[in-house]
Coordinates of C-alpha atoms in Angstrom, one line a residue:
X1 CA 7.7 13.1 3.2
X2 CA 10.3 10.4 3.3
X3 CA 10.6 7.4 5.6
X4 CA 13.9 6.0 6.8
X5 CA 14.1 2.8 8.8
X6 CA 17.4 2.1 10.6
X7 CA 18.4 -1.2 12.2
X8 CA 14.8 -1.8 13.2
X9 CA 13.8 -5.0 15.0
X10 CA 10.6 -5.9 16.8
X11 CA 9.7 -8.6 19.2
X12 CA 6.2 -9.3 20.4
X13 CA 5.8 -10.2 24.1
X14 CA 9.5 -10.0 24.7
X15 CA 10.9 -12.0 27.6
X16 CA 7.8 -14.1 27.9
X17 CA 7.0 -17.7 27.0
X18 CA 5.1 -16.3 23.9
X19 CA 8.0 -14.2 22.6
X20 CA 7.9 -13.9 18.8
X21 CA 10.4 -12.0 16.7
X22 CA 8.5 -10.2 14.0
X23 CA 11.2 -8.0 12.4
X24 CA 14.9 -8.2 12.4
X25 CA 17.5 -5.5 11.4
X26 CA 15.3 -3.7 8.9
X27 CA 17.0 -0.9 6.9
X28 CA 15.0 0.7 4.2
X29 CA 14.4 4.2 2.7
X30 CA 11.2 5.3 1.1
X31 CA 11.5 8.6 -0.7
X32 CA 8.9 11.3 -1.2
X33 CA 6.6 10.5 -4.1
X34 CA 7.5 6.8 -4.2
X35 CA 4.9 4.2 -5.1
X36 CA 6.1 1.2 -3.1
X37 CA 4.8 -2.4 -2.9
X38 CA 5.6 -4.5 0.1
X39 CA 5.3 -8.3 -0.5
X40 CA 6.0 -11.4 1.5
X41 CA 4.6 -14.7 2.7
X42 CA 2.0 -14.7 5.5
X43 CA 3.8 -13.9 8.8
X44 CA 6.7 -12.2 7.0
X45 CA 6.3 -9.0 9.0
X46 CA 4.5 -6.8 6.5
X47 CA 1.7 -5.6 8.7
X48 CA 4.0 -5.1 11.6
X49 CA 6.3 -3.0 9.5
X50 CA 3.7 -0.6 8.2
X51 CA 2.3 0.1 11.7
X52 CA 5.8 1.3 12.5
X53 CA 5.4 4.1 9.9
X54 CA 3.1 6.2 12.0
X55 CA 3.9 4.9 15.5
X56 CA 1.1 2.5 16.1
X57 CA 3.7 0.0 17.1
X58 CA 7.1 1.1 18.4
X59 CA 10.2 -0.9 17.5
X60 CA 12.0 -3.0 20.1
X61 CA 15.2 -1.6 18.8
X62 CA 16.1 0.8 15.9
X63 CA 14.7 4.0 14.6
X64 CA 11.9 5.2 12.4
X65 CA 12.6 8.6 10.8
X66 CA 9.8 10.6 9.1
X67 CA 11.4 13.5 7.2
X68 CA 14.5 13.0 9.3
X69 CA 12.5 13.2 12.6
X70 CA 12.5 10.2 15.0
X71 CA 8.8 9.6 15.3
X72 CA 9.2 7.7 18.6
X73 CA 11.4 10.3 20.3
X74 CA 9.6 11.6 23.4
X75 CA 10.4 15.2 22.2
X76 CA 8.7 14.7 18.9
X77 CA 5.2 16.1 18.3
X78 CA 3.9 12.6 17.4
X79 CA 0.3 13.6 16.7
X80 CA 1.3 16.1 14.0
X81 CA 3.5 13.6 12.3
X82 CA 1.0 10.7 12.5
X83 CA -1.6 12.9 10.8
X84 CA 0.8 13.0 7.8
X85 CA 1.0 9.2 7.5
X86 CA -2.5 7.8 6.7
X87 CA -2.9 4.1 7.3
X88 CA -5.7 2.1 5.7
X89 CA -6.1 -1.4 7.1
X90 CA -7.6 -4.4 5.4
X91 CA -11.4 -4.1 5.0
X92 CA -11.5 -0.5 6.1
X93 CA -15.2 -0.3 5.2
X94 CA -15.8 -2.2 8.5
X95 CA -14.9 1.0 10.2
X96 CA -17.6 3.1 8.5
X97 CA -20.2 4.1 11.0
X98 CA -21.9 7.4 10.1
X99 CA -25.4 7.8 8.5
X100 CA -24.0 9.4 5.3
X101 CA -20.9 9.3 3.3
X102 CA -20.2 12.9 3.9
X103 CA -20.5 12.6 7.7
X104 CA -18.1 9.6 7.6
X105 CA -15.5 11.4 5.6
X106 CA -15.7 14.6 7.7
X107 CA -15.3 12.8 11.0
X108 CA -11.5 13.0 11.0
X109 CA -11.1 16.7 9.9
X110 CA -13.7 17.7 12.5
X111 CA -11.5 16.2 15.2
X112 CA -8.7 18.5 14.0
X113 CA -10.7 21.5 15.0
X114 CA -10.9 23.0 11.5
X115 CA -13.4 25.6 10.3
X116 CA -16.6 24.4 8.6
X117 CA -15.3 25.8 5.3
X118 CA -12.0 23.9 5.6
X119 CA -13.8 20.7 6.5
X120 CA -16.2 21.0 3.6
X121 CA -13.3 21.7 1.2
X122 CA -11.3 18.7 2.5
X123 CA -14.2 16.3 2.3
X124 CA -15.2 17.3 -1.2
X125 CA -11.6 17.1 -2.5
X126 CA -11.1 13.7 -0.9
X127 CA -14.3 12.2 -2.4
X128 CA -13.5 13.6 -5.8
X129 CA -9.9 12.2 -5.5
X130 CA -11.3 8.7 -5.1
X131 CA -13.9 9.4 -7.9
X132 CA -17.0 8.6 -5.8
X133 CA -20.0 10.1 -7.7
X134 CA -21.5 13.1 -6.1
X135 CA -25.0 11.6 -6.2
X136 CA -23.8 9.0 -3.6
X137 CA -22.5 11.5 -1.0
X138 CA -25.7 11.7 0.9
X139 CA -26.2 7.9 0.9
X140 CA -25.6 5.6 3.8
X141 CA -22.1 4.1 3.3
X142 CA -23.6 0.7 4.0
X143 CA -25.8 0.9 0.9
X144 CA -22.8 1.1 -1.4
X145 CA -20.9 -1.6 -3.3
X146 CA -17.8 -3.1 -1.8
X147 CA -15.5 -1.0 -4.1
X148 CA -17.4 2.2 -3.3
X149 CA -17.2 1.5 0.5
X150 CA -13.5 1.0 0.1
X151 CA -13.2 4.4 -1.7
X152 CA -15.2 6.1 1.1
X153 CA -12.8 4.6 3.7
X154 CA -9.8 5.8 1.8
X155 CA -11.4 9.3 1.3
X156 CA -11.8 9.5 5.1
X157 CA -8.0 9.0 5.4
X158 CA -7.3 11.4 2.5
X159 CA -9.4 14.1 4.2
X160 CA -6.7 14.2 6.9
X161 CA -4.4 15.3 4.1
X162 CA -1.6 12.8 4.6
X163 CA 1.6 13.1 2.7
X164 CA 2.1 9.3 2.9
X165 CA -0.8 6.9 2.3
X166 CA -0.2 3.3 3.5
X167 CA -2.6 0.6 2.4
X168 CA -2.8 -3.0 3.7
X169 CA -4.4 -5.2 1.0
X170 CA -6.7 -2.5 -0.2
X171 CA -8.4 -4.7 -2.9
X172 CA -9.0 -7.7 -0.6
X173 CA -12.5 -9.1 -1.3
X174 CA -13.2 -6.9 -4.3
X175 CA -14.2 -8.3 -7.7
X176 CA -11.8 -7.8 -10.7
X177 CA -13.6 -4.6 -11.8
X178 CA -13.6 -3.1 -8.4
X179 CA -9.9 -4.0 -7.9
X180 CA -8.9 -2.4 -11.3
X181 CA -10.9 0.7 -10.6
X182 CA -9.4 1.2 -7.2
X183 CA -5.8 0.7 -8.4
X184 CA -6.3 3.1 -11.3
X185 CA -7.6 5.7 -8.8
X186 CA -4.6 5.2 -6.5
X187 CA -2.3 5.6 -9.5
X188 CA -4.1 8.8 -10.5
X189 CA -3.9 10.2 -6.9
X190 CA -0.2 9.3 -6.8
X191 CA 0.4 11.2 -10.0
X192 CA -1.8 14.2 -9.5
X193 CA -1.4 14.8 -5.7
X194 CA 2.2 13.7 -5.5
X195 CA 1.6 11.6 -2.4
X196 CA 3.8 8.7 -1.4
X197 CA 1.9 5.4 -1.6
X198 CA 3.0 2.3 0.2
X199 CA 1.0 -0.8 -0.6
X200 CA 0.9 -4.3 0.9
X201 CA -0.6 -6.8 -1.6
X202 CA -0.6 -10.6 -2.1
X203 CA -1.2 -10.1 -5.8
X204 CA 2.0 -10.2 -7.7
X205 CA 0.2 -9.1 -10.8
X206 CA -1.0 -5.9 -9.1
X207 CA 2.3 -4.9 -7.6
X208 CA 4.1 -5.6 -10.9
X209 CA 1.6 -3.4 -12.8
X210 CA 1.3 -0.5 -10.4
X211 CA 4.2 -0.3 -8.0
X212 CA 7.5 1.4 -9.0
X213 CA 9.6 -0.3 -6.4
X214 CA 9.2 -3.4 -4.3
X215 CA 10.4 -4.5 -0.8
X216 CA 10.3 -8.2 -0.3
X217 CA 10.1 -9.5 3.3
X218 CA 10.9 -13.1 4.4
X219 CA 10.7 -14.2 8.0
X220 CA 11.0 -10.6 9.3
X221 CA 14.0 -9.6 7.2
X222 CA 14.4 -7.7 3.9
X223 CA 15.1 -10.3 1.2
X224 CA 15.1 -8.0 -1.9
X225 CA 14.5 -4.4 -2.9
X226 CA 14.3 -3.1 -6.4
X227 CA 12.0 -2.4 -9.3
X228 CA 9.4 -5.1 -10.2
X229 CA 11.4 -6.1 -13.2
X230 CA 14.5 -6.6 -11.0
X231 CA 12.6 -8.4 -8.2
X232 CA 10.8 -10.9 -10.5
X233 CA 14.0 -12.1 -12.1
X234 CA 14.5 -14.0 -8.8
X235 CA 11.9 -16.6 -9.6
X236 CA 13.5 -19.5 -7.8
X237 CA 14.3 -17.5 -4.7
X238 CA 10.8 -16.1 -4.5
X239 CA 9.3 -19.5 -4.8
X240 CA 11.4 -20.7 -2.0
X241 CA 9.9 -18.1 0.3
X242 CA 6.3 -18.8 -0.8
X243 CA 5.9 -16.2 -3.5
X244 CA 5.4 -16.6 -7.2
X245 CA 6.0 -14.0 -9.9
X246 CA 3.1 -13.0 -12.1
X247 CA 1.7 -15.9 -14.1
X248 CA 2.7 -14.2 -17.4
X249 CA 6.3 -14.6 -16.3
X250 CA 6.0 -18.4 -16.4
X251 CA 4.3 -18.3 -19.8
X252 CA 7.1 -16.1 -21.2
X253 CA 9.8 -18.3 -19.8
X254 CA 8.1 -21.4 -21.3
X255 CA 8.0 -19.6 -24.7
X256 CA 11.6 -18.7 -24.4
X257 CA 12.5 -22.4 -23.7
X258 CA 10.6 -23.3 -26.8
X259 CA 12.7 -21.0 -29.0
X260 CA 10.8 -17.7 -29.0
X261 CA 13.0 -14.7 -28.7
X262 CA 11.4 -12.7 -25.9
X263 CA 12.5 -10.3 -23.2
X264 CA 12.5 -12.4 -20.0
X265 CA 11.6 -9.2 -18.0
X266 CA 8.1 -9.0 -19.4
X267 CA 5.6 -8.7 -16.6
X268 CA 2.2 -8.0 -18.2
X269 CA 0.0 -9.7 -20.7
X270 CA -0.1 -6.5 -22.7
X271 CA 3.7 -6.5 -23.1
X272 CA 3.7 -10.2 -23.9
X273 CA 1.0 -9.7 -26.6
X274 CA 2.9 -6.8 -28.2
X275 CA 6.2 -8.8 -28.3
X276 CA 4.6 -12.0 -29.6
X277 CA 2.7 -10.1 -32.3
X278 CA 6.0 -8.6 -33.5
X279 CA 7.5 -12.0 -33.8
X280 CA 4.6 -13.5 -35.7
X281 CA 4.5 -10.7 -38.3

């Protein structure tokens, strides 16, 4: 499934004393199978934008096309399309409520009116997709670690079999181990299941490492689009809008200033270590 946003703007509480323009003239295309990172300062419009993708918020003006279909057209079967765009909000584990992991993950598919066999298949596939150990499936979700709860919440969305998975700060509050495990699982799901993943993250290191393309928002407008290597060449412009490239970028730039011959597009410590080792040999 692809997403195309055309001339989209959104104003909260329009024509009132509290009117606030959240998005202005957004034009972006997200192709089937993309792994997209959306970054921007607080209040840049990131969360508003992703809620447009499945119709939770309707644009004030402009169009949201899912596979070429206007999701907000009154003739569109909106429920069917929304089921194909799974949205995982920040701290999704706060929405867990059932007595066991299995019951929580099967809640969505049950509401689709599927057979017991189909529900069971979807639930098991989803829990395996997020690599939650089978010995935890009968446990209460509240007894799990933070990272495990996050996986259960994502499995609940995956059980609806979305073709597009949208995640708002999925690693917020997780320790480094939990964050790395979750991102590696998302990368595996992206590769093996072929789903489109759209990720909001405040961590420039994470989006540089895992996303294939980035969309940069500033004050409700698209500032840049491109690969992480392309985007993080704009160090000064990013700093001006409250973002900073991955820390390794500054280290590499400093080394270059001190005479080291390094590629200034390096974005990871692993790349930097490899290049520096070659130089020192």
